[in-house]
Amino acid sequence: MKSSKKKVCTYVNNNTNYTKHIPQHLQRLMIEKYCKLKRLEINTEILEYNNMAHLPLLDHLINTRKFSEIVIFSIQSINVNKKFINNFVKNIKKMKKKNIHFANEGIELRSKKTLQIIENLLR
């Protein structure tokens, strides 16, 4: 099995109503399973601190060029508030060489359907 040469970063948090009930080690297991399926080799793992509802580490990951692939546990991991989701959507529309994966749903951000799911979080 060949692995990718891309820089892959994984991300988990306990800051949303959804993720606060899922232990971080279980989130990581889902991410590892997804990465194995997609042949992504994890370079870095990021954990957002509890009570950081503005998700500063995720925001930094999205806006930095260091990683070409970011694997987030779930779409619900970004569902903290409408302001964050708006900024997330705005920033990802600007990205060209970065791909975001949502392990729990088994989807990548490259599809219009995934972007629609994220935009539906705003409703």
PDB file of C-alpha atoms in Angstrom:
ATOM      1  CA  MET A   1       0.000   0.000   0.000  1.00  0.00           C
ATOM      2  CA  LYS A   2       1.457   3.327  -1.031  1.00  0.00           C
ATOM      3  CA  SER A   3       0.989   6.310   1.227  1.00  0.00           C
ATOM      4  CA  SER A   4       0.682   9.897   0.114  1.00  0.00           C
ATOM      5  CA  LYS A   5       3.619  12.281   0.282  1.00  0.00           C
ATOM      6  CA  LYS A   6       1.272  15.094   1.250  1.00  0.00           C
ATOM      7  CA  LYS A   7       1.505  16.766   4.628  1.00  0.00           C
ATOM      8  CA  VAL A   8      -1.498  15.487   6.563  1.00  0.00           C
ATOM      9  CA  CYS A   9      -2.775  16.980   9.798  1.00  0.00           C
ATOM     10  CA  THR A  10      -5.622  15.558  11.862  1.00  0.00           C
ATOM     11  CA  TYR A  11      -7.899  17.601  14.097  1.00  0.00           C
ATOM     12  CA  VAL A  12     -10.210  16.739  17.012  1.00  0.00           C
ATOM     13  CA  ASN A  13     -12.076  18.820  19.576  1.00  0.00           C
ATOM     14  CA  ASN A  14     -14.687  18.590  22.318  1.00  0.00           C
ATOM     15  CA  ASN A  15     -16.161  22.041  21.744  1.00  0.00           C
ATOM     16  CA  THR A  16     -19.430  21.326  19.940  1.00  0.00           C
ATOM     17  CA  ASN A  17     -22.631  19.796  21.215  1.00  0.00           C
ATOM     18  CA  TYR A  18     -21.812  16.766  19.065  1.00  0.00           C
ATOM     19  CA  THR A  19     -18.117  16.246  19.797  1.00  0.00           C
ATOM     20  CA  LYS A  20     -18.285  16.943  23.523  1.00  0.00           C
ATOM     21  CA  HIS A  21     -19.882  13.515  23.951  1.00  0.00           C
ATOM     22  CA  ILE A  22     -17.264  11.630  21.920  1.00  0.00           C
ATOM     23  CA  PRO A  23     -13.940  10.948  23.662  1.00  0.00           C
ATOM     24  CA  GLN A  24     -10.892  12.182  21.797  1.00  0.00           C
ATOM     25  CA  HIS A  25      -9.350   8.713  21.531  1.00  0.00           C
ATOM     26  CA  LEU A  26     -12.483   7.476  19.714  1.00  0.00           C
ATOM     27  CA  GLN A  27     -12.366  10.472  17.374  1.00  0.00           C
ATOM     28  CA  ARG A  28      -8.738   9.631  16.605  1.00  0.00           C
ATOM     29  CA  LEU A  29      -9.578   5.979  15.933  1.00  0.00           C
ATOM     30  CA  MET A  30     -12.146   7.041  13.333  1.00  0.00           C
ATOM     31  CA  ILE A  31      -9.631   9.405  11.751  1.00  0.00           C
ATOM     32  CA  GLU A  32      -6.941   6.701  11.644  1.00  0.00           C
ATOM     33  CA  LYS A  33      -9.363   4.274   9.981  1.00  0.00           C
ATOM     34  CA  TYR A  34     -10.307   6.924   7.408  1.00  0.00           C
ATOM     35  CA  CYS A  35      -6.667   7.816   6.704  1.00  0.00           C
ATOM     36  CA  LYS A  36      -5.773   4.168   6.210  1.00  0.00           C
ATOM     37  CA  LEU A  37      -8.646   3.782   3.746  1.00  0.00           C
ATOM     38  CA  LYS A  38      -7.572   6.923   1.840  1.00  0.00           C
ATOM     39  CA  ARG A  39      -3.857   6.067   2.099  1.00  0.00           C
ATOM     40  CA  LEU A  40      -3.046   9.245   3.952  1.00  0.00           C
ATOM     41  CA  GLU A  41      -0.048   9.212   6.264  1.00  0.00           C
ATOM     42  CA  ILE A  42      -0.615  11.375   9.334  1.00  0.00           C
ATOM     43  CA  ASN A  43       2.197  13.847  10.010  1.00  0.00           C
ATOM     44  CA  THR A  44       0.664  15.908  12.813  1.00  0.00           C
ATOM     45  CA  GLU A  45      -2.246  15.579  15.222  1.00  0.00           C
ATOM     46  CA  ILE A  46      -3.949  18.661  16.638  1.00  0.00           C
ATOM     47  CA  LEU A  47      -6.260  18.812  19.637  1.00  0.00           C
ATOM     48  CA  GLU A  48      -8.316  21.933  20.280  1.00  0.00           C
ATOM     49  CA  TYR A  49      -8.573  22.770  23.959  1.00  0.00           C
ATOM     50  CA  ASN A  50     -11.956  22.528  25.645  1.00  0.00           C
ATOM     51  CA  ASN A  51     -13.890  25.776  26.048  1.00  0.00           C
ATOM     52  CA  MET A  52     -12.285  27.302  22.966  1.00  0.00           C
ATOM     53  CA  ALA A  53     -15.521  27.762  21.017  1.00  0.00           C
ATOM     54  CA  HIS A  54     -13.865  30.034  18.463  1.00  0.00           C
ATOM     55  CA  LEU A  55     -11.610  27.084  17.413  1.00  0.00           C
ATOM     56  CA  PRO A  56      -8.380  29.087  16.989  1.00  0.00           C
ATOM     57  CA  LEU A  57      -6.243  26.053  16.129  1.00  0.00           C
ATOM     58  CA  LEU A  58      -8.588  24.900  13.359  1.00  0.00           C
ATOM     59  CA  ASP A  59      -8.751  28.438  12.027  1.00  0.00           C
ATOM     60  CA  HIS A  60      -4.942  28.534  11.939  1.00  0.00           C
ATOM     61  CA  LEU A  61      -4.760  25.148  10.172  1.00  0.00           C
ATOM     62  CA  ILE A  62      -7.122  26.318   7.475  1.00  0.00           C
ATOM     63  CA  ASN A  63      -5.254  29.561   6.909  1.00  0.00           C
ATOM     64  CA  THR A  64      -1.713  28.180   6.967  1.00  0.00           C
ATOM     65  CA  ARG A  65       0.027  26.587   4.008  1.00  0.00           C
ATOM     66  CA  LYS A  66       1.853  24.034   6.115  1.00  0.00           C
ATOM     67  CA  PHE A  67      -0.601  21.169   5.498  1.00  0.00           C
ATOM     68  CA  SER A  68      -2.163  20.213   2.190  1.00  0.00           C
ATOM     69  CA  GLU A  69      -4.588  17.739   3.776  1.00  0.00           C
ATOM     70  CA  ILE A  70      -6.568  18.276   6.986  1.00  0.00           C
ATOM     71  CA  VAL A  71      -8.613  15.423   8.390  1.00  0.00           C
ATOM     72  CA  ILE A  72     -11.299  16.605  10.800  1.00  0.00           C
ATOM     73  CA  PHE A  73     -13.277  14.091  12.835  1.00  0.00           C
ATOM     74  CA  SER A  74     -16.715  15.286  11.684  1.00  0.00           C
ATOM     75  CA  ILE A  75     -18.553  18.096   9.949  1.00  0.00           C
ATOM     76  CA  GLN A  76     -20.158  18.608  13.349  1.00  0.00           C
ATOM     77  CA  SER A  77     -16.686  19.458  14.704  1.00  0.00           C
ATOM     78  CA  ILE A  78     -17.008  22.914  13.140  1.00  0.00           C
ATOM     79  CA  ASN A  79     -20.589  23.529  14.273  1.00  0.00           C
ATOM     80  CA  VAL A  80     -19.776  25.856  17.174  1.00  0.00           C
ATOM     81  CA  ASN A  81     -21.400  29.065  16.006  1.00  0.00           C
ATOM     82  CA  LYS A  82     -22.621  30.720  12.828  1.00  0.00           C
ATOM     83  CA  LYS A  83     -19.763  33.231  12.734  1.00  0.00           C
ATOM     84  CA  PHE A  84     -17.148  30.471  12.714  1.00  0.00           C
ATOM     85  CA  ILE A  85     -19.008  28.497  10.038  1.00  0.00           C
ATOM     86  CA  ASN A  86     -19.315  31.628   7.849  1.00  0.00           C
ATOM     87  CA  ASN A  87     -15.570  32.276   8.150  1.00  0.00           C
ATOM     88  CA  PHE A  88     -14.815  28.603   7.532  1.00  0.00           C
ATOM     89  CA  VAL A  89     -16.879  28.595   4.308  1.00  0.00           C
ATOM     90  CA  LYS A  90     -15.352  31.880   3.161  1.00  0.00           C
ATOM     91  CA  ASN A  91     -11.794  30.666   3.795  1.00  0.00           C
ATOM     92  CA  ILE A  92     -12.212  27.262   2.199  1.00  0.00           C
ATOM     93  CA  LYS A  93     -13.617  28.787  -0.968  1.00  0.00           C
ATOM     94  CA  LYS A  94     -10.286  30.641  -1.323  1.00  0.00           C
ATOM     95  CA  MET A  95      -8.195  27.493  -0.923  1.00  0.00           C
ATOM     96  CA  LYS A  96      -6.832  25.870  -4.021  1.00  0.00           C
ATOM     97  CA  LYS A  97      -4.181  23.389  -2.911  1.00  0.00           C
ATOM     98  CA  LYS A  98      -5.697  22.287   0.380  1.00  0.00           C
ATOM     99  CA  ASN A  99      -8.163  19.475   0.924  1.00  0.00           C
ATOM    100  CA  ILE A 100     -10.273  18.975   4.017  1.00  0.00           C
ATOM    101  CA  HIS A 101     -11.657  15.566   4.925  1.00  0.00           C
ATOM    102  CA  PHE A 102     -14.402  14.684   7.386  1.00  0.00           C
ATOM    103  CA  ALA A 103     -13.611  11.193   8.645  1.00  0.00           C
ATOM    104  CA  ASN A 104     -16.879  10.356  10.381  1.00  0.00           C
ATOM    105  CA  GLU A 105     -18.913  11.134   7.254  1.00  0.00           C
ATOM    106  CA  GLY A 106     -16.262   9.727   4.901  1.00  0.00           C
ATOM    107  CA  ILE A 107     -16.313  12.796   2.655  1.00  0.00           C
ATOM    108  CA  GLU A 108     -13.941  15.401   1.286  1.00  0.00           C
ATOM    109  CA  LEU A 109     -14.581  19.088   0.947  1.00  0.00           C
ATOM    110  CA  ARG A 110     -13.895  19.054  -2.772  1.00  0.00           C
ATOM    111  CA  SER A 111     -17.485  18.122  -3.545  1.00  0.00           C
ATOM    112  CA  LYS A 112     -20.251  20.701  -3.834  1.00  0.00           C
ATOM    113  CA  LYS A 113     -22.464  18.398  -1.779  1.00  0.00           C
ATOM    114  CA  THR A 114     -20.110  18.659   1.198  1.00  0.00           C
ATOM    115  CA  LEU A 115     -20.071  22.449   0.956  1.00  0.00           C
ATOM    116  CA  GLN A 116     -23.881  22.422   0.909  1.00  0.00           C
ATOM    117  CA  ILE A 117     -23.931  20.281   4.070  1.00  0.00           C
ATOM    118  CA  ILE A 118     -21.659  22.810   5.787  1.00  0.00           C
ATOM    119  CA  GLU A 119     -23.755  25.747   4.610  1.00  0.00           C
ATOM    120  CA  ASN A 120     -26.844  23.976   5.983  1.00  0.00           C
ATOM    121  CA  LEU A 121     -25.263  24.192   9.433  1.00  0.00           C
ATOM    122  CA  LEU A 122     -25.885  27.931   9.184  1.00  0.00           C
ATOM    123  CA  ARG A 123     -29.656  27.466   9.079  1.00  0.00           C
TER     124      ARG A 123
END
